[in-house]
CSV table of C-alpha atoms and ligand atoms in Angstrom, one decimal:
chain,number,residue,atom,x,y,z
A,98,UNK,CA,73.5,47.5,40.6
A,99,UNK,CA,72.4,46.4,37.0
A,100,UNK,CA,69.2,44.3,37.4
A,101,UNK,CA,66.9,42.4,34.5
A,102,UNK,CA,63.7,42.4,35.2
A,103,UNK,CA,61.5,39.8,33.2
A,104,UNK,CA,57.7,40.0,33.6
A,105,UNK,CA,54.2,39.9,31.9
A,106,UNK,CA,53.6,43.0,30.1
A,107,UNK,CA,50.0,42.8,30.3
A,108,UNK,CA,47.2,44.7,32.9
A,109,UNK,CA,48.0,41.5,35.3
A,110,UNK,CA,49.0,42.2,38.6
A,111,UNK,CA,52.8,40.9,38.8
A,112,UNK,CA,53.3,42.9,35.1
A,113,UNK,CA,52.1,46.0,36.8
A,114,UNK,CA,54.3,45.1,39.7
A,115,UNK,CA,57.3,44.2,38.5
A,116,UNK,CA,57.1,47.3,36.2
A,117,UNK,CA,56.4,49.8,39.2
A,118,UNK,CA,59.3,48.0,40.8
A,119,UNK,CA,61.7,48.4,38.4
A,120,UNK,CA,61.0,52.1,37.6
A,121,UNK,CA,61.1,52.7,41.7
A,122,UNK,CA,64.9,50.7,41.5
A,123,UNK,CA,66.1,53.1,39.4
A,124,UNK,CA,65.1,56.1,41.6
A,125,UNK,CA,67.5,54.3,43.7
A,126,UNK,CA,70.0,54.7,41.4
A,127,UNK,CA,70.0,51.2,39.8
A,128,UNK,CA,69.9,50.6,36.2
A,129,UNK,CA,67.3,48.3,35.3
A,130,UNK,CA,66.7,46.2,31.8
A,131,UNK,CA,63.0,44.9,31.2
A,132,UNK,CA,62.8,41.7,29.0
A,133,UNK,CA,59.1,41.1,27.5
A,134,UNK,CA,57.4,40.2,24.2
A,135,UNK,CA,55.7,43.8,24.7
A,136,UNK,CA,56.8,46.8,26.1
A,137,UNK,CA,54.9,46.6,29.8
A,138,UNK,CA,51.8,48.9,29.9
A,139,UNK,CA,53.0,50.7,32.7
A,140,UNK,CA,56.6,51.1,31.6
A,141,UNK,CA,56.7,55.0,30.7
A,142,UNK,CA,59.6,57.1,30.2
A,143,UNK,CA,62.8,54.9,29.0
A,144,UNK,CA,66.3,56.5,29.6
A,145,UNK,CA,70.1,56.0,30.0
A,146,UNK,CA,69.1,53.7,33.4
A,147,UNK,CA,65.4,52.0,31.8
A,148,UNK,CA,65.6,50.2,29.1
A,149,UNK,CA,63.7,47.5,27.6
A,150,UNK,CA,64.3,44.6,25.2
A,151,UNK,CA,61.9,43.2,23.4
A,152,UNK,CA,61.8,39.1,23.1
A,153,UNK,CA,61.0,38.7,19.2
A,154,UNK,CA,59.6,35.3,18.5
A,155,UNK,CA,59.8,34.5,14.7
A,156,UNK,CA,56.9,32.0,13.4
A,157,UNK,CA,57.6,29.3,11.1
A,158,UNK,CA,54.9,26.6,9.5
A,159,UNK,CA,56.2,23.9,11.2
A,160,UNK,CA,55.3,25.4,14.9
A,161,UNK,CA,51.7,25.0,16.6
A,162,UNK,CA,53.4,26.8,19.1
A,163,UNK,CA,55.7,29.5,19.0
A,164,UNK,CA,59.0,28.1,21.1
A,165,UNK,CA,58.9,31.5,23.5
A,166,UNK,CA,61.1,30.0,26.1
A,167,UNK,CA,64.0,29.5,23.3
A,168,UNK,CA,63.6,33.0,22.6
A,169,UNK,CA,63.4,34.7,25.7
A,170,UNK,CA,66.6,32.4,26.9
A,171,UNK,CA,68.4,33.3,24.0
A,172,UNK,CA,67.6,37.2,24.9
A,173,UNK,CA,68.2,37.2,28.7
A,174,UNK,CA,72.1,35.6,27.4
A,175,UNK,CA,72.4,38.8,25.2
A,176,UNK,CA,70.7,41.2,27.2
A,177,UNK,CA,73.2,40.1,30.3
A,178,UNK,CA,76.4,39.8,28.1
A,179,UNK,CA,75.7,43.2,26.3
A,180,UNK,CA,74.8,44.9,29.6
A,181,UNK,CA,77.0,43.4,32.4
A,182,UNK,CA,74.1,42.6,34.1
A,183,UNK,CA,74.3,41.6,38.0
A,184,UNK,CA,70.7,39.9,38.9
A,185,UNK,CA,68.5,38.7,36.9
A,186,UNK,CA,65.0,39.1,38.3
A,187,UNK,CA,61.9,37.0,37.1
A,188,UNK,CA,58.8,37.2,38.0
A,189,UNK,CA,55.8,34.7,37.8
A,190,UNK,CA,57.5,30.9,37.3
A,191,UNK,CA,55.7,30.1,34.1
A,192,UNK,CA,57.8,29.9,31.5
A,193,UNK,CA,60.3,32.8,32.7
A,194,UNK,CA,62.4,30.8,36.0
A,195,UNK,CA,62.7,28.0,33.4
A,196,UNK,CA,64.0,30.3,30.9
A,197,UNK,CA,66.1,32.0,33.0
A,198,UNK,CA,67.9,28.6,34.6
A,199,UNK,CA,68.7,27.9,30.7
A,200,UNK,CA,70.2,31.0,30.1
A,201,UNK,CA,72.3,31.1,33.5
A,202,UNK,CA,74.0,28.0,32.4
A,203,UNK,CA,74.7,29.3,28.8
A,204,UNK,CA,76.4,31.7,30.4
A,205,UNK,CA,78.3,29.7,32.3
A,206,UNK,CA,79.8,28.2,29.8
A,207,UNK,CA,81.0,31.6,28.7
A,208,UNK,CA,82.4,32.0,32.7
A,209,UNK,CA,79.4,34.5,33.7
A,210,UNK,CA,78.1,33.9,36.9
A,211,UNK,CA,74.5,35.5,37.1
A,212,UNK,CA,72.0,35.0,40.1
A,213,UNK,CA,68.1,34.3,39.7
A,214,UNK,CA,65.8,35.6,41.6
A,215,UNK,CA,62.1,34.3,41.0
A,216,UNK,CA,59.1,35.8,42.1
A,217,UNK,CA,55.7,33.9,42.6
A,218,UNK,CA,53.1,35.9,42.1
A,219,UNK,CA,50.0,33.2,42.3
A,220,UNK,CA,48.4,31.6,39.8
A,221,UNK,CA,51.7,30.3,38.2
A,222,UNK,CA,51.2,28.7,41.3
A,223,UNK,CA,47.8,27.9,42.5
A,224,UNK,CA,46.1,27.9,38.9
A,225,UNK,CA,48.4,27.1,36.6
A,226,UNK,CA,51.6,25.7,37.8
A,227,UNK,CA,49.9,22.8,39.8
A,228,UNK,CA,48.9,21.4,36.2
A,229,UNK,CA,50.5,17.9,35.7
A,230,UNK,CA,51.6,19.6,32.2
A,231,UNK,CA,53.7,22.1,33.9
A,232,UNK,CA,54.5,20.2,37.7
A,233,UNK,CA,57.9,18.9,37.2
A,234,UNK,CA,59.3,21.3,35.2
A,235,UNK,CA,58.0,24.7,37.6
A,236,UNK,CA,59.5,22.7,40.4
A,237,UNK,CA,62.6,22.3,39.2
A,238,UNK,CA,63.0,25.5,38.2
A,239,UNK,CA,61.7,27.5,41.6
A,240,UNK,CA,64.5,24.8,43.0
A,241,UNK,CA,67.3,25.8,40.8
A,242,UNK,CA,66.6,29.3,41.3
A,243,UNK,CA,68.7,31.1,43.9
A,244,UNK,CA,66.4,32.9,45.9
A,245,UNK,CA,62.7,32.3,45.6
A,246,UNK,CA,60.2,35.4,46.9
A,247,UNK,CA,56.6,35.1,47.1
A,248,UNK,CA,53.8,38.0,47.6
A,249,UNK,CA,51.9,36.8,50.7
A,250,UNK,CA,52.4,34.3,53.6
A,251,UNK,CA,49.1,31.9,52.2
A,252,UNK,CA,50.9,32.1,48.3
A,253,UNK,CA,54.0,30.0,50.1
A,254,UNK,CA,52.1,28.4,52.3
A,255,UNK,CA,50.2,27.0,49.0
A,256,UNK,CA,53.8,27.0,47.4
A,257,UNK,CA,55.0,24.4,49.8
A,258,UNK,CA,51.7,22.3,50.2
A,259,UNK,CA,51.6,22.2,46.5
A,260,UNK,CA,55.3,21.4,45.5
A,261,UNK,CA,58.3,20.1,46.5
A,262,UNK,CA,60.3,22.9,47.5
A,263,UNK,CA,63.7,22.5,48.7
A,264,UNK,CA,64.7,26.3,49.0
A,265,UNK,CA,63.3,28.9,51.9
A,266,UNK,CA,60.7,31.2,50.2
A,267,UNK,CA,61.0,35.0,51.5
A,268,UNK,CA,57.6,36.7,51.2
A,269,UNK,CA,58.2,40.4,50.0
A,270,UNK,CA,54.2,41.7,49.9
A,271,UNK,CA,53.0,43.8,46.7
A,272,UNK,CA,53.2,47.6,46.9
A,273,UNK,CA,52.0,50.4,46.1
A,274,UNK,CA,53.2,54.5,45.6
A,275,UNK,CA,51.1,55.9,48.4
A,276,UNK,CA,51.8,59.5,47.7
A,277,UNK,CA,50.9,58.8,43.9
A,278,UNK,CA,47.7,58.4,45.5
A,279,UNK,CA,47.4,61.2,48.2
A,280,UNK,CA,48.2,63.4,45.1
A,281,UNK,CA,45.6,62.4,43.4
A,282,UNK,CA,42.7,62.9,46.1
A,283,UNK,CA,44.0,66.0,46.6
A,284,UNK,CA,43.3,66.4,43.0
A,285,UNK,CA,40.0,65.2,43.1
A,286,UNK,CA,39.2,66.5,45.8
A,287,UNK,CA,39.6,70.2,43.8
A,288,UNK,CA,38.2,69.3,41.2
A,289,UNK,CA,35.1,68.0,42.7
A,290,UNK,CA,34.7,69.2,46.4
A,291,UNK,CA,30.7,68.2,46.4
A,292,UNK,CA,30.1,64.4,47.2
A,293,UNK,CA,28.4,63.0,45.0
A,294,UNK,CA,24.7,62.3,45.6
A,295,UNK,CA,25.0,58.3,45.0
A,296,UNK,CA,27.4,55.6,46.5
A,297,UNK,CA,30.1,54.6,44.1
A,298,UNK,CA,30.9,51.1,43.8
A,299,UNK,CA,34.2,49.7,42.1
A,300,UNK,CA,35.3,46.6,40.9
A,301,UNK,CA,39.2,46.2,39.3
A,302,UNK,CA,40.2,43.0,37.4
A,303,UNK,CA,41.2,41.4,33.9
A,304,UNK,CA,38.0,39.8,34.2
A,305,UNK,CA,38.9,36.2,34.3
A,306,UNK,CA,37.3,33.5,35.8
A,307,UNK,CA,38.6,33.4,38.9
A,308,UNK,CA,37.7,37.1,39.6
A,309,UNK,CA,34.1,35.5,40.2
A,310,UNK,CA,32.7,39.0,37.9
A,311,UNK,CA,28.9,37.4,38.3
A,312,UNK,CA,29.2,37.9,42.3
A,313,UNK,CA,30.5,41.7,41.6
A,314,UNK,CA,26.9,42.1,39.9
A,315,UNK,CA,24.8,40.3,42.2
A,316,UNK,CA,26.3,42.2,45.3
A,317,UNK,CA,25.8,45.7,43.6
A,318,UNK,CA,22.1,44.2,42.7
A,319,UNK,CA,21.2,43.8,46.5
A,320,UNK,CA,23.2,47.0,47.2
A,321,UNK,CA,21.3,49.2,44.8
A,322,UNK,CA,18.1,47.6,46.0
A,323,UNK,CA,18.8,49.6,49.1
A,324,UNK,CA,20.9,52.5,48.4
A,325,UNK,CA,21.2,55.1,45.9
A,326,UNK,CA,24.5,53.9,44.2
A,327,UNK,CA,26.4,53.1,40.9
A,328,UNK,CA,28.8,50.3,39.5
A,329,UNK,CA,32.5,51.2,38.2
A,330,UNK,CA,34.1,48.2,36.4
A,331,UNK,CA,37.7,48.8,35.1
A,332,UNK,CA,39.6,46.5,33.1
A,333,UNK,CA,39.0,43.8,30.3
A,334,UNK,CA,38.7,40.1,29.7
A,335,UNK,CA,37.0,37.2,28.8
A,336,UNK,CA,34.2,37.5,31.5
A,337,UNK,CA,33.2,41.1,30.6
A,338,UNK,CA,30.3,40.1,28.4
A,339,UNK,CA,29.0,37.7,31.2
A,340,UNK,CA,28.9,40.7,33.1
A,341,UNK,CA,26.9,43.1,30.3
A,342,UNK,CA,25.0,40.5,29.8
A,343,UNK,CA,23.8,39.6,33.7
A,344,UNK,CA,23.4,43.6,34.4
A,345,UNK,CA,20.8,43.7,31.3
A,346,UNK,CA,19.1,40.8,32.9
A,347,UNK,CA,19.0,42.5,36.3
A,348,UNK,CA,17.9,45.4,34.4
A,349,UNK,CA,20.7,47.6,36.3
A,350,UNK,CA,22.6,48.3,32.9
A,351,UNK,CA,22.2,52.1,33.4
A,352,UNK,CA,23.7,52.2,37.2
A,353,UNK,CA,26.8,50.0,35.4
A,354,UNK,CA,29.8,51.7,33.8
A,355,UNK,CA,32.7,49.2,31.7
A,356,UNK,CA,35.6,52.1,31.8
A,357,UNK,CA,38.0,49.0,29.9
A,358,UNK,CA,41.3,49.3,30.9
A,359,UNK,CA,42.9,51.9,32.9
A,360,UNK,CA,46.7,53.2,33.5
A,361,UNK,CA,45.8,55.1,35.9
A,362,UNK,CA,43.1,53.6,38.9
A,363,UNK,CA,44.1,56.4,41.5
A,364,UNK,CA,42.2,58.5,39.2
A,365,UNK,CA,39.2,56.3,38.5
A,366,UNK,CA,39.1,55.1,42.1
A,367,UNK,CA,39.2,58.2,44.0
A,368,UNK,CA,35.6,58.9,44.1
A,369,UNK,CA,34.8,55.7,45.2
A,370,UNK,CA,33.2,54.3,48.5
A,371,UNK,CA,33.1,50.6,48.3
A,372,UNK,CA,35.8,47.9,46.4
A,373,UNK,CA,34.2,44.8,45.3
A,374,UNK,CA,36.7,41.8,45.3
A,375,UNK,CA,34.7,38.6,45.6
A,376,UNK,CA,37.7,36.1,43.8
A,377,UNK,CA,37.8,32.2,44.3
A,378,UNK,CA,41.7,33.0,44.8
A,379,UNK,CA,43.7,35.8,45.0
A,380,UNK,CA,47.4,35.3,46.1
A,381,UNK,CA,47.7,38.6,47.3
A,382,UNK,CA,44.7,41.4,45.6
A,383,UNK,CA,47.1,44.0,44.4
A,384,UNK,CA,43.8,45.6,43.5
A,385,UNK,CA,42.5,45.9,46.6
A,386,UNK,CA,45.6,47.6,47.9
A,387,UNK,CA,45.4,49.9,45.5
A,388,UNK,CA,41.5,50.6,45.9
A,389,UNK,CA,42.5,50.9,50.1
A,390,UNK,CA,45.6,53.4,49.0
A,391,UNK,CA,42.6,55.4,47.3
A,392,UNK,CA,40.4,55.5,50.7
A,393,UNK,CA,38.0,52.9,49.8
A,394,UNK,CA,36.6,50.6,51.9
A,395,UNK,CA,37.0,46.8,50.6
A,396,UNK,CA,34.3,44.0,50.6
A,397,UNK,CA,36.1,40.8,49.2
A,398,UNK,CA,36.5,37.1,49.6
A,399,UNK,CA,38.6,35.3,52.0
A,400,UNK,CA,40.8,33.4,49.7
A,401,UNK,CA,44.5,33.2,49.8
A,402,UNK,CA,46.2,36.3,50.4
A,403,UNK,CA,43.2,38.6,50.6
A,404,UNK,CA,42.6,38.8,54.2
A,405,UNK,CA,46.3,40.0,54.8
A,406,UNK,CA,45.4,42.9,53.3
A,407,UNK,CA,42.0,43.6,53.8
A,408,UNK,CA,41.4,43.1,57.8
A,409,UNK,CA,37.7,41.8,58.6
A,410,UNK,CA,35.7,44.6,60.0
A,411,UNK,CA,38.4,47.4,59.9
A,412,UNK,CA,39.4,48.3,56.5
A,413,UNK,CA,35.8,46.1,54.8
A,414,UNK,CA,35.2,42.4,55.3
A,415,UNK,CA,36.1,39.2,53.8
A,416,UNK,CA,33.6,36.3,53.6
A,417,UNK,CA,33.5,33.0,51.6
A,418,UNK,CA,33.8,34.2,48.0
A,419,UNK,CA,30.4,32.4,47.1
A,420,UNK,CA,28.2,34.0,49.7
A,421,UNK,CA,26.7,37.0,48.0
A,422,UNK,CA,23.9,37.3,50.6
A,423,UNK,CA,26.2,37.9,53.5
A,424,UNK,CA,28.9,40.3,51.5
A,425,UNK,CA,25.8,42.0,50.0
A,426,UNK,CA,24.9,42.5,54.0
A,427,UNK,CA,28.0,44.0,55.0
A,428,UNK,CA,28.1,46.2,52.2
A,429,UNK,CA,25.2,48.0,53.0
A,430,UNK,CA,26.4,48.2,56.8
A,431,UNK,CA,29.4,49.6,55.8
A,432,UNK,CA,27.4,52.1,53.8
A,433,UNK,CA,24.6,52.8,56.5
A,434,UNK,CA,26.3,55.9,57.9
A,435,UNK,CA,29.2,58.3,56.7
A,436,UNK,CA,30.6,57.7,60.1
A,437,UNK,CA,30.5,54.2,59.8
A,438,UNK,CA,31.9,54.7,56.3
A,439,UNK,CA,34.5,57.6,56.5
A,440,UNK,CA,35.7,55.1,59.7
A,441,UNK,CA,35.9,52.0,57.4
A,442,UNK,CA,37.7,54.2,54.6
A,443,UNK,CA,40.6,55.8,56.8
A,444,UNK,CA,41.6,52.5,58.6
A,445,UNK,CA,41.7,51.0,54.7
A,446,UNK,CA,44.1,54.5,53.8
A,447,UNK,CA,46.3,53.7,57.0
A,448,UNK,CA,46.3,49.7,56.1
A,449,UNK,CA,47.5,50.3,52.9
A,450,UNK,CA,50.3,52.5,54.4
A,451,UNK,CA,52.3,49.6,55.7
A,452,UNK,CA,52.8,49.0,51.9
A,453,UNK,CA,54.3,51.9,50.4
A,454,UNK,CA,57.1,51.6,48.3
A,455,UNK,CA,59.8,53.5,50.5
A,456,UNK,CA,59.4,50.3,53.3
A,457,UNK,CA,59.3,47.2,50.2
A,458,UNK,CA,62.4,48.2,47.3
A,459,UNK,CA,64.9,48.1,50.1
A,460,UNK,CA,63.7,44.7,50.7
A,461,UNK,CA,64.5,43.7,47.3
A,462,UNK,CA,67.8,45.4,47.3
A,463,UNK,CA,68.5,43.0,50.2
A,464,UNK,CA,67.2,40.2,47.8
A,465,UNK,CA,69.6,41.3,45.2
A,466,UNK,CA,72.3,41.9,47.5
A,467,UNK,CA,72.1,38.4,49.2
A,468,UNK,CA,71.8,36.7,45.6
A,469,UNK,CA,75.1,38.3,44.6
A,470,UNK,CA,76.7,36.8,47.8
A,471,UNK,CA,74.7,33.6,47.7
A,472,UNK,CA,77.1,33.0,44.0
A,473,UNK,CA,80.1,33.9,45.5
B,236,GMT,O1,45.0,37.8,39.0
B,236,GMT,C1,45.4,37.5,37.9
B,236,GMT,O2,44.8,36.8,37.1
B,236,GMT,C2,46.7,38.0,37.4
B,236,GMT,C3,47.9,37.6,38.2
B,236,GMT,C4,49.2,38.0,37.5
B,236,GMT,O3,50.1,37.2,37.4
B,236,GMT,O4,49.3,39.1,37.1
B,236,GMT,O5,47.8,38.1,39.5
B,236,GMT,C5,48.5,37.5,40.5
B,236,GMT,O6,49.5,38.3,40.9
B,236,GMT,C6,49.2,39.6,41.5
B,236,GMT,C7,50.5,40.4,41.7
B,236,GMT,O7,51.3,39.7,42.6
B,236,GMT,C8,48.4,39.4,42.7
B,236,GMT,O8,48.0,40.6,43.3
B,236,GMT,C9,47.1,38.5,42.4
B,236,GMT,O9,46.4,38.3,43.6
B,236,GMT,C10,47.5,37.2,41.7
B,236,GMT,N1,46.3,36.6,41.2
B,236,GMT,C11,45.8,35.4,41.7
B,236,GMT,O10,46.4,34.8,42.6
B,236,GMT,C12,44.5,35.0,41.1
């Protein structure tokens, strides 16, 4: 099959997973064309069956704001002329299902029947895509696409509470490469057999907002009170320097590393103990996933997706994503004793096994299948 894959290219989760899914399609023998303004960060080696396009958007005085939906219709029409393209594949709603229903009907007027399928990934939906800017026009779009997918039973439960869908919404949960990451403790694991002598905590985001980065701090505050331990923060974004600035106040800016972004967590996470994930949503918590497929036990909130992933008392806890005190508690349980621990960090490993990639691509080969018989 030819698929188009249109996505974020940035560190955000659906970027990163659209990009691991479309490199993983074409181990399966598909070719697969990615449509961004940038090349996506974890798009690699390009070849004969990956490609990608870039969506140029030219600036002109008149414009407050560049007109990116007219550009990237205008590419996904060239891009699926020029390639014979068979399903094109968007994900996260805002603006990319709206571009992608004006380019399907261009090409229909050139007698090229294309399918859509549109991926929710969250806050397109619960942050975003609720806005009464945006309402109308997101709706009518996730209607007019022909097969809507969402990452976690909460994101369409919020999908359907929030909007008036008229179309079933398949949930197809994030994934991740699990033997990317047994590789890479084994790695680790040679290259440094001694534990270390300190408790490593980690904390994965683009640092927005939502990501609740001040709780992250506060919890490793009371942790650290009590245990011998260090902060890892990967990634970048607006609330980093709340973050600096709050572990200087706590005077804990030693015990803190900012690593910035990362290509490659299974390498920065595989030392760790203990994944901090205290968001005020999280349609799904790709990070966490990928913190569990490293062995890491995972203290994070209970909002949206999160506790489909991380099961309370097994693989970490969830709690309210406000209530420091009592993830602060739990933290230090879970850290009380290495069986307690080691017991917390294999039932994580063996959650995050039910989401390796082999069991989720052939789910969206199904997708792509039933689109292509949906147009029929
Ligand atoms: O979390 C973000 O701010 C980024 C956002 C994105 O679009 O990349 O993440 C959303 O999609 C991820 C991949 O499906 C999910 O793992 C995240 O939970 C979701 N973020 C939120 O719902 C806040």
């Amino acid at each position: 099959m030819k698929i188009a894959i249109v996505c974020y290219p940035t560190f955000g989760g659906s970027g990163v997973m659209a990009t691991e899914l479309g490199m993983s399609l074409v181990n399966h023998g598909h070719e697969v064309h990615f449509i961004a303004y940038k090349k996506p960060v974890r798009l690699t080696d390009l070849n004969n069956k990956l490609h990608f396009h870039k969506v140029n958007v030219p600036d002109y005085p008149l414009f407050s704001f560049v007109p990116y939906e007219l550009a990237l219709s205008t590419k996904l029409v060239d891009v699926v002329k020029n390639n014979s393209i068979d399903v094109l594949h968007v994900h996260y709603a805002i603006p990319h299902a709206y571009a992608a229903y004006m380019a399907k009907k261009m090409l229909k007027e050139q007698s090229i029947n294309i399918p859509i399928v549109t991926t929710l990934h969250g806050t397109d939906i619960t942050l975003v895509g609720n806005h009464p800017s945006y309402k109308t026009a997101v709706t009518f779009s996730i209607n007019k696409s022909d097969i809507v997918t969402c990452v976690s039973q909460s994101l369409k439960e919020d999908t359907l509470d929030q909007f008036e869908i008229k179309k079933d919404i398949k949930v197809i949960p994030n994934f991740i490469d699990i033997n990317k990451y047994m590789v890479q403790q084994d790695l680790c694991l040679h290259e440094n057999p001694i534990p270390a002598k300190e408790f490593i905590i980690s904390h994965v985001s683009n640092f927005r907002p939502v990501k609740n980065i001040a709780n992250v701090v506060k919890i490793f505050y009371n942790i650290q009170k009590k245990l011998n331990a260090k902060l890892i923060m990967i990634g970048e974004g607006p609330d980093k320097l709340l973050a600096e600035n709050l572990c200087q106040e706590l005077g804990i800016s030693h015990l803190v590393k900012f690593l910035g972004n990362s290509n490659q967590v299974e390498k920065n996470l595989c030392h760790s103990d203990l994944f901090l994930l205290p968001s005020s949503a999280e349609s799904f918590g790709l990070a966490a996933l990928e913190a569990m497929a490293s062995k890491v036990a995972v203290i994070s909130s209970d909002s949206g997706g999160l506790p489909e992933i991380n099961i309370n008392g097994e693989t970490g806890y969830v709690e309210n994503f406000d209530n420091v005190d009592e993830m602060s508690r739990k933290a230090i349980s879970i850290l009380s004793s290495k069986e307690s621990l080691d017991n917390f960090k294999n039932k994580a490993f063996l959650k995050a096994k039910e989401f390796d990639i082999s069991k989720i691509v052939p789910l969206y080969e199904k997708t792509y299948q039933d689109a292509l018989d949906s147009i029929k």
